[in-house]
């Protein structure tokens, strides 16, 4: 991990950009974090729109995490932002757009081509980032995962033992294979669902929630579209991490 820039935000949060090989990322740590008082970590997932475009929302979530005493980090997804284009992913997105513009059902073949390769590439990168982040003296764990492409979150929650709790945002297509993996997830889960999400199959989101094997899982559904998550729902997600990471 190589830090490329740093700045102190107005609330005292230290924001550092880094690279991990070819992968860009950002780490935010609260002013209280130090080698003598390391803090837990939240991994901030996001959709494949690029870190630059997603920065305002990610920074807002990170500053909330810092206010609660947590570090937060994110990395650029494969084929997104300044990373090299990924022809297969671009083709899968084009097929999805055509189906949706034609008001046709989005079939399993399209969903699998769009999501499964992304999960296979992204999850090992998140694990490599976690390896590097946990070597920093100011970060001590435990670790939570928050948001982003829900299939990536499901895979990480199922296979990564260092992640002890996750907040997942229903709102992206989920392959049937990922629903099966969800049965292996046993950590506490806090799932957000926008009831009128224009890009989400509500029943598929409910089926995924039902499949999770966690003894502690809660579904928080609110009226409104994809970007209409109410502030109180975000506050509840923050309280969830406070319960499980401290």
PDB file of C-alpha atoms in Angstrom:
ATOM      1  CA  UNK A   1       0.000   0.000   0.000  1.00  0.00           C
ATOM      2  CA  UNK A   2       1.398   3.363  -1.075  1.00  0.00           C
ATOM      3  CA  UNK A   3      -0.139   6.619   0.161  1.00  0.00           C
ATOM      4  CA  UNK A   4      -0.247   9.244  -2.579  1.00  0.00           C
ATOM      5  CA  UNK A   5      -1.878  12.225  -0.836  1.00  0.00           C
ATOM      6  CA  UNK A   6      -3.369  13.288   2.460  1.00  0.00           C
ATOM      7  CA  UNK A   7      -5.484  16.101   3.817  1.00  0.00           C
ATOM      8  CA  UNK A   8      -7.051  16.935   7.146  1.00  0.00           C
ATOM      9  CA  UNK A   9     -10.775  17.651   6.755  1.00  0.00           C
ATOM     10  CA  UNK A  10     -12.501  20.386   8.726  1.00  0.00           C
ATOM     11  CA  UNK A  11     -13.811  17.923  11.329  1.00  0.00           C
ATOM     12  CA  UNK A  12     -10.325  16.553  11.989  1.00  0.00           C
ATOM     13  CA  UNK A  13     -10.717  13.419   9.870  1.00  0.00           C
ATOM     14  CA  UNK A  14      -7.524  12.434   8.071  1.00  0.00           C
ATOM     15  CA  UNK A  15      -8.219  11.509   4.427  1.00  0.00           C
ATOM     16  CA  UNK A  16      -5.477   9.663   2.559  1.00  0.00           C
ATOM     17  CA  UNK A  17      -5.545   8.422  -1.006  1.00  0.00           C
ATOM     18  CA  UNK A  18      -3.555   5.268  -1.694  1.00  0.00           C
ATOM     19  CA  UNK A  19      -2.741   2.728  -4.349  1.00  0.00           C
ATOM     20  CA  UNK A  20      -2.543  -1.018  -3.887  1.00  0.00           C
ATOM     21  CA  UNK A  21      -0.800  -2.165  -7.027  1.00  0.00           C
ATOM     22  CA  UNK A  22      -3.006  -0.722  -9.766  1.00  0.00           C
ATOM     23  CA  UNK A  23      -5.993  -0.269  -7.453  1.00  0.00           C
ATOM     24  CA  UNK A  24      -6.762   3.257  -6.157  1.00  0.00           C
ATOM     25  CA  UNK A  25      -8.400   3.707  -2.780  1.00  0.00           C
ATOM     26  CA  UNK A  26      -9.134   6.163   0.006  1.00  0.00           C
ATOM     27  CA  UNK A  27      -8.718   5.781   3.762  1.00  0.00           C
ATOM     28  CA  UNK A  28     -10.374   8.033   6.332  1.00  0.00           C
ATOM     29  CA  UNK A  29      -9.328   7.896   9.993  1.00  0.00           C
ATOM     30  CA  UNK A  30     -10.757   9.850  12.924  1.00  0.00           C
ATOM     31  CA  UNK A  31      -8.564  12.328  14.753  1.00  0.00           C
ATOM     32  CA  UNK A  32      -8.528   9.974  17.732  1.00  0.00           C
ATOM     33  CA  UNK A  33      -6.880   7.112  15.837  1.00  0.00           C
ATOM     34  CA  UNK A  34      -3.285   6.350  16.766  1.00  0.00           C
ATOM     35  CA  UNK A  35      -0.893   3.485  17.297  1.00  0.00           C
ATOM     36  CA  UNK A  36      -1.739   3.570  20.996  1.00  0.00           C
ATOM     37  CA  UNK A  37      -5.517   3.727  20.350  1.00  0.00           C
ATOM     38  CA  UNK A  38      -6.275   1.824  17.128  1.00  0.00           C
ATOM     39  CA  UNK A  39      -9.847   1.941  15.867  1.00  0.00           C
ATOM     40  CA  UNK A  40     -12.245  -0.477  14.139  1.00  0.00           C
ATOM     41  CA  UNK A  41     -12.636  -0.333  10.358  1.00  0.00           C
ATOM     42  CA  UNK A  42     -15.612  -0.136   8.011  1.00  0.00           C
ATOM     43  CA  UNK A  43     -15.123  -1.085   4.356  1.00  0.00           C
ATOM     44  CA  UNK A  44     -17.286   1.199   2.203  1.00  0.00           C
ATOM     45  CA  UNK A  45     -18.734  -0.507  -0.853  1.00  0.00           C
ATOM     46  CA  UNK A  46     -20.152   1.460  -3.779  1.00  0.00           C
ATOM     47  CA  UNK A  47     -21.630   0.872  -7.250  1.00  0.00           C
ATOM     48  CA  UNK A  48     -19.303   0.625 -10.283  1.00  0.00           C
ATOM     49  CA  UNK A  49     -19.607   4.320 -11.165  1.00  0.00           C
ATOM     50  CA  UNK A  50     -16.067   5.382 -10.227  1.00  0.00           C
ATOM     51  CA  UNK A  51     -14.612   6.790  -7.021  1.00  0.00           C
ATOM     52  CA  UNK A  52     -14.567  10.345  -8.353  1.00  0.00           C
ATOM     53  CA  UNK A  53     -18.285  10.316  -9.048  1.00  0.00           C
ATOM     54  CA  UNK A  54     -19.087   8.553  -5.789  1.00  0.00           C
ATOM     55  CA  UNK A  55     -16.703  10.613  -3.648  1.00  0.00           C
ATOM     56  CA  UNK A  56     -19.263  12.997  -2.063  1.00  0.00           C
ATOM     57  CA  UNK A  57     -21.448  10.135  -0.836  1.00  0.00           C
ATOM     58  CA  UNK A  58     -18.484   8.019   0.255  1.00  0.00           C
ATOM     59  CA  UNK A  59     -16.866  10.908   2.113  1.00  0.00           C
ATOM     60  CA  UNK A  60     -20.150  11.630   3.880  1.00  0.00           C
ATOM     61  CA  UNK A  61     -20.440   8.024   5.018  1.00  0.00           C
ATOM     62  CA  UNK A  62     -16.782   8.008   6.074  1.00  0.00           C
ATOM     63  CA  UNK A  63     -17.162  11.173   8.143  1.00  0.00           C
ATOM     64  CA  UNK A  64     -20.171   9.655   9.896  1.00  0.00           C
ATOM     65  CA  UNK A  65     -18.085   6.566  10.633  1.00  0.00           C
ATOM     66  CA  UNK A  66     -15.262   8.732  11.976  1.00  0.00           C
ATOM     67  CA  UNK A  67     -17.686  10.593  14.236  1.00  0.00           C
ATOM     68  CA  UNK A  68     -18.600   7.195  15.682  1.00  0.00           C
ATOM     69  CA  UNK A  69     -14.926   6.328  16.227  1.00  0.00           C
ATOM     70  CA  UNK A  70     -14.283   4.167  13.160  1.00  0.00           C
ATOM     71  CA  UNK A  71     -11.858   4.310  10.262  1.00  0.00           C
ATOM     72  CA  UNK A  72     -13.372   3.813   6.801  1.00  0.00           C
ATOM     73  CA  UNK A  73     -11.819   2.751   3.516  1.00  0.00           C
ATOM     74  CA  UNK A  74     -12.846   2.107  -0.057  1.00  0.00           C
ATOM     75  CA  UNK A  75     -11.232   0.921  -3.276  1.00  0.00           C
ATOM     76  CA  UNK A  76     -12.020   1.385  -6.951  1.00  0.00           C
ATOM     77  CA  UNK A  77     -13.885  -1.534  -8.520  1.00  0.00           C
ATOM     78  CA  UNK A  78     -12.490  -3.423 -11.535  1.00  0.00           C
ATOM     79  CA  UNK A  79     -13.234  -1.663 -14.833  1.00  0.00           C
ATOM     80  CA  UNK A  80     -14.425   1.523 -13.118  1.00  0.00           C
ATOM     81  CA  UNK A  81     -13.084   5.035 -12.664  1.00  0.00           C
ATOM     82  CA  UNK A  82      -9.456   5.423 -13.712  1.00  0.00           C
ATOM     83  CA  UNK A  83      -8.836   1.680 -13.900  1.00  0.00           C
ATOM     84  CA  UNK A  84      -8.494   0.012 -17.324  1.00  0.00           C
ATOM     85  CA  UNK A  85     -11.749  -0.594 -19.127  1.00  0.00           C
ATOM     86  CA  UNK A  86     -13.113  -4.121 -18.901  1.00  0.00           C
ATOM     87  CA  UNK A  87     -14.660  -5.132 -22.219  1.00  0.00           C
ATOM     88  CA  UNK A  88     -16.777  -7.988 -20.847  1.00  0.00           C
ATOM     89  CA  UNK A  89     -18.283  -5.734 -18.167  1.00  0.00           C
ATOM     90  CA  UNK A  90     -19.037  -2.999 -20.710  1.00  0.00           C
ATOM     91  CA  UNK A  91     -20.757  -5.542 -22.945  1.00  0.00           C
ATOM     92  CA  UNK A  92     -22.816  -6.917 -20.049  1.00  0.00           C
ATOM     93  CA  UNK A  93     -23.944  -3.390 -19.099  1.00  0.00           C
ATOM     94  CA  UNK A  94     -24.923  -2.737 -22.716  1.00  0.00           C
ATOM     95  CA  UNK A  95     -27.075  -5.879 -22.763  1.00  0.00           C
ATOM     96  CA  UNK A  96     -28.713  -4.788 -19.524  1.00  0.00           C
ATOM     97  CA  UNK A  97     -29.449  -1.300 -20.866  1.00  0.00           C
ATOM     98  CA  UNK A  98     -31.006  -2.704 -24.021  1.00  0.00           C
ATOM     99  CA  UNK A  99     -33.260  -5.038 -22.042  1.00  0.00           C
ATOM    100  CA  UNK A 100     -34.386  -2.291 -19.693  1.00  0.00           C
ATOM    101  CA  UNK A 101     -34.944   0.264 -22.471  1.00  0.00           C
ATOM    102  CA  UNK A 102     -37.062  -2.294 -24.320  1.00  0.00           C
ATOM    103  CA  UNK A 103     -38.986  -2.967 -21.089  1.00  0.00           C
ATOM    104  CA  UNK A 104     -38.008  -6.632 -21.340  1.00  0.00           C
ATOM    105  CA  UNK A 105     -37.361  -8.971 -18.387  1.00  0.00           C
ATOM    106  CA  UNK A 106     -33.725  -9.042 -17.284  1.00  0.00           C
ATOM    107  CA  UNK A 107     -32.912 -12.739 -17.475  1.00  0.00           C
ATOM    108  CA  UNK A 108     -30.498 -14.837 -15.462  1.00  0.00           C
ATOM    109  CA  UNK A 109     -27.997 -14.914 -18.319  1.00  0.00           C
ATOM    110  CA  UNK A 110     -27.657 -11.124 -18.332  1.00  0.00           C
ATOM    111  CA  UNK A 111     -27.504 -10.911 -14.539  1.00  0.00           C
ATOM    112  CA  UNK A 112     -24.859 -13.631 -14.287  1.00  0.00           C
ATOM    113  CA  UNK A 113     -22.687 -12.024 -16.988  1.00  0.00           C
ATOM    114  CA  UNK A 114     -22.966  -8.624 -15.301  1.00  0.00           C
ATOM    115  CA  UNK A 115     -22.427  -9.614 -11.657  1.00  0.00           C
ATOM    116  CA  UNK A 116     -20.538 -12.889 -11.254  1.00  0.00           C
ATOM    117  CA  UNK A 117     -17.276 -11.837 -12.986  1.00  0.00           C
ATOM    118  CA  UNK A 118     -17.311  -8.608 -10.983  1.00  0.00           C
ATOM    119  CA  UNK A 119     -17.642 -10.546  -7.728  1.00  0.00           C
ATOM    120  CA  UNK A 120     -14.834 -12.920  -8.734  1.00  0.00           C
ATOM    121  CA  UNK A 121     -12.479 -10.001  -9.459  1.00  0.00           C
ATOM    122  CA  UNK A 122     -13.510  -7.564  -6.741  1.00  0.00           C
ATOM    123  CA  UNK A 123     -13.669  -9.783  -3.659  1.00  0.00           C
ATOM    124  CA  UNK A 124      -9.973 -10.834  -3.691  1.00  0.00           C
ATOM    125  CA  UNK A 125      -9.054  -7.169  -4.177  1.00  0.00           C
ATOM    126  CA  UNK A 126     -11.112  -6.177  -1.125  1.00  0.00           C
ATOM    127  CA  UNK A 127      -9.373  -8.920   0.851  1.00  0.00           C
ATOM    128  CA  UNK A 128      -5.938  -7.696  -0.288  1.00  0.00           C
ATOM    129  CA  UNK A 129      -6.888  -4.157   0.742  1.00  0.00           C
ATOM    130  CA  UNK A 130      -8.022  -5.476   4.122  1.00  0.00           C
ATOM    131  CA  UNK A 131      -4.688  -7.277   4.564  1.00  0.00           C
ATOM    132  CA  UNK A 132      -2.832  -3.992   3.986  1.00  0.00           C
ATOM    133  CA  UNK A 133      -5.169  -1.815   6.058  1.00  0.00           C
ATOM    134  CA  UNK A 134      -4.958  -4.046   9.114  1.00  0.00           C
ATOM    135  CA  UNK A 135      -1.166  -3.701   9.076  1.00  0.00           C
ATOM    136  CA  UNK A 136      -1.505   0.021   9.818  1.00  0.00           C
ATOM    137  CA  UNK A 137      -0.911   0.711  13.527  1.00  0.00           C
ATOM    138  CA  UNK A 138      -3.906   3.055  13.805  1.00  0.00           C
ATOM    139  CA  UNK A 139      -6.370   0.356  12.669  1.00  0.00           C
ATOM    140  CA  UNK A 140      -7.056  -2.547  14.973  1.00  0.00           C
ATOM    141  CA  UNK A 141     -10.365  -4.087  13.940  1.00  0.00           C
ATOM    142  CA  UNK A 142     -12.941  -5.504  14.193  1.00  0.00           C
ATOM    143  CA  UNK A 143     -14.124  -4.913  10.620  1.00  0.00           C
ATOM    144  CA  UNK A 144     -17.521  -4.150   9.118  1.00  0.00           C
ATOM    145  CA  UNK A 145     -18.661  -3.959   5.508  1.00  0.00           C
ATOM    146  CA  UNK A 146     -21.163  -1.371   4.282  1.00  0.00           C
ATOM    147  CA  UNK A 147     -23.117  -0.937   1.059  1.00  0.00           C
ATOM    148  CA  UNK A 148     -22.126  -1.222  -2.564  1.00  0.00           C
ATOM    149  CA  UNK A 149     -22.931  -4.045  -4.966  1.00  0.00           C
ATOM    150  CA  UNK A 150     -24.857  -6.403  -2.696  1.00  0.00           C
ATOM    151  CA  UNK A 151     -23.445  -9.557  -4.326  1.00  0.00           C
ATOM    152  CA  UNK A 152     -19.917  -8.438  -3.404  1.00  0.00           C
ATOM    153  CA  UNK A 153     -21.091  -7.884   0.156  1.00  0.00           C
ATOM    154  CA  UNK A 154     -22.692 -11.332   0.278  1.00  0.00           C
ATOM    155  CA  UNK A 155     -19.512 -13.057  -0.908  1.00  0.00           C
ATOM    156  CA  UNK A 156     -17.337 -11.138   1.544  1.00  0.00           C
ATOM    157  CA  UNK A 157     -19.731 -11.808   4.420  1.00  0.00           C
ATOM    158  CA  UNK A 158     -19.730 -15.517   3.560  1.00  0.00           C
ATOM    159  CA  UNK A 159     -15.982 -16.099   3.206  1.00  0.00           C
ATOM    160  CA  UNK A 160     -14.066 -13.351   5.041  1.00  0.00           C
ATOM    161  CA  UNK A 161     -13.796 -14.168   8.771  1.00  0.00           C
ATOM    162  CA  UNK A 162     -12.394 -10.741   9.674  1.00  0.00           C
ATOM    163  CA  UNK A 163     -15.710  -9.089   8.742  1.00  0.00           C
ATOM    164  CA  UNK A 164     -17.976  -9.409  11.767  1.00  0.00           C
ATOM    165  CA  UNK A 165     -21.033  -7.366  10.681  1.00  0.00           C
ATOM    166  CA  UNK A 166     -22.420  -5.906   7.453  1.00  0.00           C
ATOM    167  CA  UNK A 167     -24.890  -3.322   6.257  1.00  0.00           C
ATOM    168  CA  UNK A 168     -26.167  -4.238   2.793  1.00  0.00           C
ATOM    169  CA  UNK A 169     -28.115  -2.041   0.363  1.00  0.00           C
ATOM    170  CA  UNK A 170     -30.692  -3.956  -1.685  1.00  0.00           C
ATOM    171  CA  UNK A 171     -30.829  -2.421  -5.133  1.00  0.00           C
ATOM    172  CA  UNK A 172     -28.728  -4.373  -7.592  1.00  0.00           C
ATOM    173  CA  UNK A 173     -29.321  -7.554  -9.561  1.00  0.00           C
ATOM    174  CA  UNK A 174     -28.466 -10.767  -7.705  1.00  0.00           C
ATOM    175  CA  UNK A 175     -27.532 -14.030  -9.454  1.00  0.00           C
ATOM    176  CA  UNK A 176     -29.147 -17.233  -8.197  1.00  0.00           C
ATOM    177  CA  UNK A 177     -25.681 -18.525  -7.246  1.00  0.00           C
ATOM    178  CA  UNK A 178     -25.237 -15.587  -4.868  1.00  0.00           C
ATOM    179  CA  UNK A 179     -28.607 -16.310  -3.251  1.00  0.00           C
ATOM    180  CA  UNK A 180     -27.285 -19.797  -2.499  1.00  0.00           C
ATOM    181  CA  UNK A 181     -24.089 -18.315  -1.025  1.00  0.00           C
ATOM    182  CA  UNK A 182     -26.247 -16.134   1.229  1.00  0.00           C
ATOM    183  CA  UNK A 183     -27.242 -19.269   3.139  1.00  0.00           C
ATOM    184  CA  UNK A 184     -23.620 -19.474   4.353  1.00  0.00           C
ATOM    185  CA  UNK A 185     -23.686 -15.961   5.834  1.00  0.00           C
ATOM    186  CA  UNK A 186     -23.946 -16.053   9.626  1.00  0.00           C
ATOM    187  CA  UNK A 187     -22.727 -12.612  10.768  1.00  0.00           C
ATOM    188  CA  UNK A 188     -25.168  -9.911  11.933  1.00  0.00           C
ATOM    189  CA  UNK A 189     -26.804  -8.106   8.997  1.00  0.00           C
ATOM    190  CA  UNK A 190     -28.629  -4.811   8.607  1.00  0.00           C
ATOM    191  CA  UNK A 191     -30.305  -4.658   5.174  1.00  0.00           C
ATOM    192  CA  UNK A 192     -31.732  -1.472   3.650  1.00  0.00           C
ATOM    193  CA  UNK A 193     -34.428  -1.693   0.975  1.00  0.00           C
ATOM    194  CA  UNK A 194     -36.043   1.177  -0.917  1.00  0.00           C
ATOM    195  CA  UNK A 195     -39.545  -0.092  -1.669  1.00  0.00           C
ATOM    196  CA  UNK A 196     -39.936   1.821  -4.938  1.00  0.00           C
ATOM    197  CA  UNK A 197     -36.369   1.389  -6.205  1.00  0.00           C
ATOM    198  CA  UNK A 198     -36.670   1.745  -9.960  1.00  0.00           C
ATOM    199  CA  UNK A 199     -33.695  -0.531 -10.644  1.00  0.00           C
ATOM    200  CA  UNK A 200     -34.436  -3.221  -8.106  1.00  0.00           C
ATOM    201  CA  UNK A 201     -36.529  -6.365  -8.229  1.00  0.00           C
ATOM    202  CA  UNK A 202     -38.238  -6.073  -4.838  1.00  0.00           C
ATOM    203  CA  UNK A 203     -39.183  -9.744  -4.653  1.00  0.00           C
ATOM    204  CA  UNK A 204     -35.633 -10.786  -5.487  1.00  0.00           C
ATOM    205  CA  UNK A 205     -34.389  -8.567  -2.649  1.00  0.00           C
ATOM    206  CA  UNK A 206     -36.863 -10.174  -0.247  1.00  0.00           C
ATOM    207  CA  UNK A 207     -35.850 -13.664  -1.408  1.00  0.00           C
ATOM    208  CA  UNK A 208     -32.193 -12.824  -0.795  1.00  0.00           C
ATOM    209  CA  UNK A 209     -32.955 -11.551   2.704  1.00  0.00           C
ATOM    210  CA  UNK A 210     -34.885 -14.732   3.447  1.00  0.00           C
ATOM    211  CA  UNK A 211     -31.909 -16.830   2.300  1.00  0.00           C
ATOM    212  CA  UNK A 212     -29.378 -15.296   4.701  1.00  0.00           C
ATOM    213  CA  UNK A 213     -28.336 -17.786   7.366  1.00  0.00           C
ATOM    214  CA  UNK A 214     -27.668 -15.130  10.016  1.00  0.00           C
ATOM    215  CA  UNK A 215     -29.467 -15.473  13.338  1.00  0.00           C
ATOM    216  CA  UNK A 216     -29.397 -11.684  13.648  1.00  0.00           C
ATOM    217  CA  UNK A 217     -30.653 -10.024  10.491  1.00  0.00           C
ATOM    218  CA  UNK A 218     -32.998  -7.080  10.094  1.00  0.00           C
ATOM    219  CA  UNK A 219     -34.676  -5.628   7.008  1.00  0.00           C
ATOM    220  CA  UNK A 220     -35.346  -1.890   6.945  1.00  0.00           C
ATOM    221  CA  UNK A 221     -37.705  -1.000   4.103  1.00  0.00           C
ATOM    222  CA  UNK A 222     -38.656   2.598   3.309  1.00  0.00           C
ATOM    223  CA  UNK A 223     -40.795   4.153   0.626  1.00  0.00           C
ATOM    224  CA  UNK A 224     -39.023   5.917  -2.205  1.00  0.00           C
ATOM    225  CA  UNK A 225     -36.592   5.398  -5.062  1.00  0.00           C
ATOM    226  CA  UNK A 226     -32.980   4.260  -5.152  1.00  0.00           C
ATOM    227  CA  UNK A 227     -31.408   7.486  -3.881  1.00  0.00           C
ATOM    228  CA  UNK A 228     -34.171   8.322  -1.414  1.00  0.00           C
ATOM    229  CA  UNK A 229     -32.843   6.552   1.678  1.00  0.00           C
ATOM    230  CA  UNK A 230     -34.060   8.682   4.608  1.00  0.00           C
ATOM    231  CA  UNK A 231     -31.565  10.092   7.089  1.00  0.00           C
ATOM    232  CA  UNK A 232     -33.015   8.099   9.973  1.00  0.00           C
ATOM    233  CA  UNK A 233     -32.337   4.874   8.062  1.00  0.00           C
ATOM    234  CA  UNK A 234     -28.698   5.874   7.684  1.00  0.00           C
ATOM    235  CA  UNK A 235     -28.573   6.712  11.391  1.00  0.00           C
ATOM    236  CA  UNK A 236     -29.922   3.242  12.234  1.00  0.00           C
ATOM    237  CA  UNK A 237     -27.199   1.661  10.109  1.00  0.00           C
ATOM    238  CA  UNK A 238     -24.573   3.675  12.000  1.00  0.00           C
ATOM    239  CA  UNK A 239     -26.028   2.498  15.320  1.00  0.00           C
ATOM    240  CA  UNK A 240     -25.844  -1.087  14.038  1.00  0.00           C
ATOM    241  CA  UNK A 241     -22.073  -0.753  13.577  1.00  0.00           C
ATOM    242  CA  UNK A 242     -21.686   0.914  16.963  1.00  0.00           C
ATOM    243  CA  UNK A 243     -23.302  -2.163  18.542  1.00  0.00           C
ATOM    244  CA  UNK A 244     -21.168  -4.673  16.693  1.00  0.00           C
ATOM    245  CA  UNK A 245     -17.756  -3.008  16.259  1.00  0.00           C
ATOM    246  CA  UNK A 246     -17.290  -1.591  19.748  1.00  0.00           C
TER     247      UNK A 246
END
